[in-house]
mmCIF file of C-alpha atoms in Angstrom:
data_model
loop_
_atom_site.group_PDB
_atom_site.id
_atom_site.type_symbol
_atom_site.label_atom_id
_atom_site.label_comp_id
_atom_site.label_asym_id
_atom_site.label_seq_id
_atom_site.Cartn_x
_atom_site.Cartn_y
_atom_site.Cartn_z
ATOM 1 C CA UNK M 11 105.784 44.666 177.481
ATOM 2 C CA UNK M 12 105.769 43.656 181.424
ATOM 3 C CA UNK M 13 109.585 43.491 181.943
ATOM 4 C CA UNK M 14 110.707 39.819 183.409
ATOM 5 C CA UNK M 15 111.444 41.224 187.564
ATOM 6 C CA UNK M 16 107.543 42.398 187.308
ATOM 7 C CA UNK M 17 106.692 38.817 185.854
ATOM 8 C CA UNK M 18 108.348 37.086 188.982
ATOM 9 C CA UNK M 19 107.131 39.204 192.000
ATOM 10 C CA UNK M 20 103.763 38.712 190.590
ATOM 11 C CA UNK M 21 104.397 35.002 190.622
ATOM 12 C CA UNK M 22 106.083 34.796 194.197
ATOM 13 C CA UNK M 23 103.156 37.089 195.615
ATOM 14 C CA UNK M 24 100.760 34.816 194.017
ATOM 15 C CA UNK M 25 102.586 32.159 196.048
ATOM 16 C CA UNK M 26 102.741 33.433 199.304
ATOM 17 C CA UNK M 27 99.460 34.677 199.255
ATOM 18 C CA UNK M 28 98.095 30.977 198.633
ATOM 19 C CA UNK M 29 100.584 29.807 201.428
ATOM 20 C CA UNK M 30 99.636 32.173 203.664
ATOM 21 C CA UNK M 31 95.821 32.891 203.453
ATOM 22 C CA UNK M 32 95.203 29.941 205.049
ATOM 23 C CA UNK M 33 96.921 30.472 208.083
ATOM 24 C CA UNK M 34 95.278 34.056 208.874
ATOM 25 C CA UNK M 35 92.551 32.711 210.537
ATOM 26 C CA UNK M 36 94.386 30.699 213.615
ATOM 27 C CA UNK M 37 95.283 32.379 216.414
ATOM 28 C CA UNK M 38 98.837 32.638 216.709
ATOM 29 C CA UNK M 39 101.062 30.597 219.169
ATOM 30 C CA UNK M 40 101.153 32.848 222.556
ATOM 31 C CA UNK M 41 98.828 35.499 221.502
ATOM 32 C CA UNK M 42 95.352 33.145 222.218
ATOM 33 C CA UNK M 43 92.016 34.750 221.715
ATOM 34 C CA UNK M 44 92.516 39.019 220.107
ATOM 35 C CA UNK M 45 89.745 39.800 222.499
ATOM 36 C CA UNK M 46 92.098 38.717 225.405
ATOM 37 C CA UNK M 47 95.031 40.473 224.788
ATOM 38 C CA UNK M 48 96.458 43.075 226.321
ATOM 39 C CA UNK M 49 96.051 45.352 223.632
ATOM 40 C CA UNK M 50 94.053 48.569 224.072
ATOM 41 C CA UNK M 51 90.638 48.215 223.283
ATOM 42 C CA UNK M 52 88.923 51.240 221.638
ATOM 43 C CA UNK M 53 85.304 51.890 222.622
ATOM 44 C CA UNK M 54 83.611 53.398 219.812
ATOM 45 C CA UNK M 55 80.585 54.967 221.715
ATOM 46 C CA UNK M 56 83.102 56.809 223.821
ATOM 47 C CA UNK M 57 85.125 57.850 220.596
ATOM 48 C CA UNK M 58 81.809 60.004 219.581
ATOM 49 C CA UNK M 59 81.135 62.373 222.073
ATOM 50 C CA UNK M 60 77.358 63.397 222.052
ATOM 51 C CA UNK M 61 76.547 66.584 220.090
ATOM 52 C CA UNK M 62 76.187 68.549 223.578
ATOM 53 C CA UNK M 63 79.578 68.366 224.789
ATOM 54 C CA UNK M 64 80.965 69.404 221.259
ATOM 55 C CA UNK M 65 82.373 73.003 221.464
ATOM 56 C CA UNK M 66 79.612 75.576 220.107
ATOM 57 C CA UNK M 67 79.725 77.151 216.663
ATOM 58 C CA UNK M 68 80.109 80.365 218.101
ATOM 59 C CA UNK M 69 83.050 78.872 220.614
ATOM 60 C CA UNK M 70 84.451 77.845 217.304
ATOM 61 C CA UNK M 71 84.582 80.736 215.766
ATOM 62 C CA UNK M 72 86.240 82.718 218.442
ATOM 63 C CA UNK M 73 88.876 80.288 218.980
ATOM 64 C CA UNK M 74 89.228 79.802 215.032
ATOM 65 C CA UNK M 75 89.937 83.854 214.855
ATOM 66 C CA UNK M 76 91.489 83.985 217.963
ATOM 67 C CA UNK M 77 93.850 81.016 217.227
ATOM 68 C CA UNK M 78 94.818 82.272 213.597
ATOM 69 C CA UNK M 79 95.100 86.196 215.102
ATOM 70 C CA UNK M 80 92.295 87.345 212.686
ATOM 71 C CA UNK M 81 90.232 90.902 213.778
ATOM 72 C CA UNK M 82 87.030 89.120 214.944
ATOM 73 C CA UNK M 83 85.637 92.494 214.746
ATOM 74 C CA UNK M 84 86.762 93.610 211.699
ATOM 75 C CA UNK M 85 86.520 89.881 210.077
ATOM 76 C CA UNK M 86 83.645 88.712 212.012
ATOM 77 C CA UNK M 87 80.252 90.198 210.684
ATOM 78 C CA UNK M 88 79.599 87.497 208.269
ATOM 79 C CA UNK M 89 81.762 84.919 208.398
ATOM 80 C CA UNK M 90 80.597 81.808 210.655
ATOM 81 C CA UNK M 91 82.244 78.496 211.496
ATOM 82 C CA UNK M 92 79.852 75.432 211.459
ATOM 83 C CA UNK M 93 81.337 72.736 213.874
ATOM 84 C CA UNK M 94 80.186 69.524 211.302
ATOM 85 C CA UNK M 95 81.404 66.227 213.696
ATOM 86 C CA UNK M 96 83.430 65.654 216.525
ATOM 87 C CA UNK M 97 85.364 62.487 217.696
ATOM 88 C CA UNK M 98 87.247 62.440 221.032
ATOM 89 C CA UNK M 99 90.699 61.341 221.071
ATOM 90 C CA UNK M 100 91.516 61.948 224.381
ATOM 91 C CA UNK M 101 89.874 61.835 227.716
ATOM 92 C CA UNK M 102 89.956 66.278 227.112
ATOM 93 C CA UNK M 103 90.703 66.244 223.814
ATOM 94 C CA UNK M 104 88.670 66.053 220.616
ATOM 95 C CA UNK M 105 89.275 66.414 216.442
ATOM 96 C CA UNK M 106 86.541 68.433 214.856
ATOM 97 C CA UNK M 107 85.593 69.024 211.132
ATOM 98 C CA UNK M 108 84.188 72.578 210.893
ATOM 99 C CA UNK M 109 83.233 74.373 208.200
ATOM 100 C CA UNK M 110 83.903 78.163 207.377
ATOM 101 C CA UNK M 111 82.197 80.316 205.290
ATOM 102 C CA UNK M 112 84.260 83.247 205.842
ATOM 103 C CA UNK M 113 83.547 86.693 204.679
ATOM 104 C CA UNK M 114 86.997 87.433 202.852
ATOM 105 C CA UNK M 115 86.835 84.324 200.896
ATOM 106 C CA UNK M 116 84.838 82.731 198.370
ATOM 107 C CA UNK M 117 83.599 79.530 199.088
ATOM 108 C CA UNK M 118 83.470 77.218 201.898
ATOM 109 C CA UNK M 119 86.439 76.592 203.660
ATOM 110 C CA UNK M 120 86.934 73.222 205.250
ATOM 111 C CA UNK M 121 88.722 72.859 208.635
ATOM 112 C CA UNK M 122 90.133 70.022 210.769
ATOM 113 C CA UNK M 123 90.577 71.122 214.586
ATOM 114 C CA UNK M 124 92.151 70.205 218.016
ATOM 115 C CA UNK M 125 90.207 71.503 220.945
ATOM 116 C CA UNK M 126 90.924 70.688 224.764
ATOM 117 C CA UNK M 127 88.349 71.047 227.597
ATOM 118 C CA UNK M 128 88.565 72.097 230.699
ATOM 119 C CA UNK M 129 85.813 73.531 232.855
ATOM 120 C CA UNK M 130 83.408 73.441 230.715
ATOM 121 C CA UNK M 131 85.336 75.311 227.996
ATOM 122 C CA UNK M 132 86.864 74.105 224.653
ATOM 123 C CA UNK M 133 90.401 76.249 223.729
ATOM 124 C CA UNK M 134 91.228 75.239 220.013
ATOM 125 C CA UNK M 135 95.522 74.371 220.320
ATOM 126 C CA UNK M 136 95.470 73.722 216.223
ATOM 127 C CA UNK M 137 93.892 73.861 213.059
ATOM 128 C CA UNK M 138 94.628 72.807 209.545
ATOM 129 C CA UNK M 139 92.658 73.962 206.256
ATOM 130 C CA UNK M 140 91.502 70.734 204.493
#
């Protein structure tokens, strides 16, 4: 049933996964402690940008319609966009889930979007349907 080349990587995985686990936990020759190496640390209360400095819903919206060249007059009147979470990725830059209930389709539409800042204003430079 299990052919005989699916037998044996089975049992040499098995094998270097016993050989190996126990090394994971030592630091590595040259690399010393993870918290002192020059790796980039990521801050995760930075990463999450308080609610305040998202962009708007309505900011959203425009820049949704204005972004995908939709009538925002002739399309707007009841459709919204609902900006869900942000997380910054960037010192101007943040990733946005928003959610669109818009008036020409049924449903909710889901919505991943780039936005930079700058002076105080968010300009969405992509989105991607989900």
């Amino acid at each position: 049933m299990l052919g005989r080349g699916f037998l044996l990587g089975a049992a040499v995985g098995c094998v270097l996964g016993v050989y190996i686990a126990p090394h994971l936990g030592r630091p590595t020759a040259g690399m010393g402690n993870f918290s002192e190496s020059n790796l980039p640390q990521l801050n995760i209360l930075r990463a999450v940008p308080e609610k305040a400095t998202w962009p708007t819903d309505d900011q959203a919206k425009a820049r949704l319609f204005g972004l995908s060249k939709w009538d925002l007059s002739k399309h707007g009147n009841g459709s919204k966009v609902i900006v869900n979470r942000c997380i910054r990725i960037a010192d101007t830059e943040i990733a946005c889930e928003l959610s669109a209930p818009l008036r020409w389709i049924t449903g909710e539409t889901q919505i991943e979007a780039l936005f930079q800042g700058k002076d105080g204003d968010w300009k969405m430079i992509a989105a991607k349907n989900r």
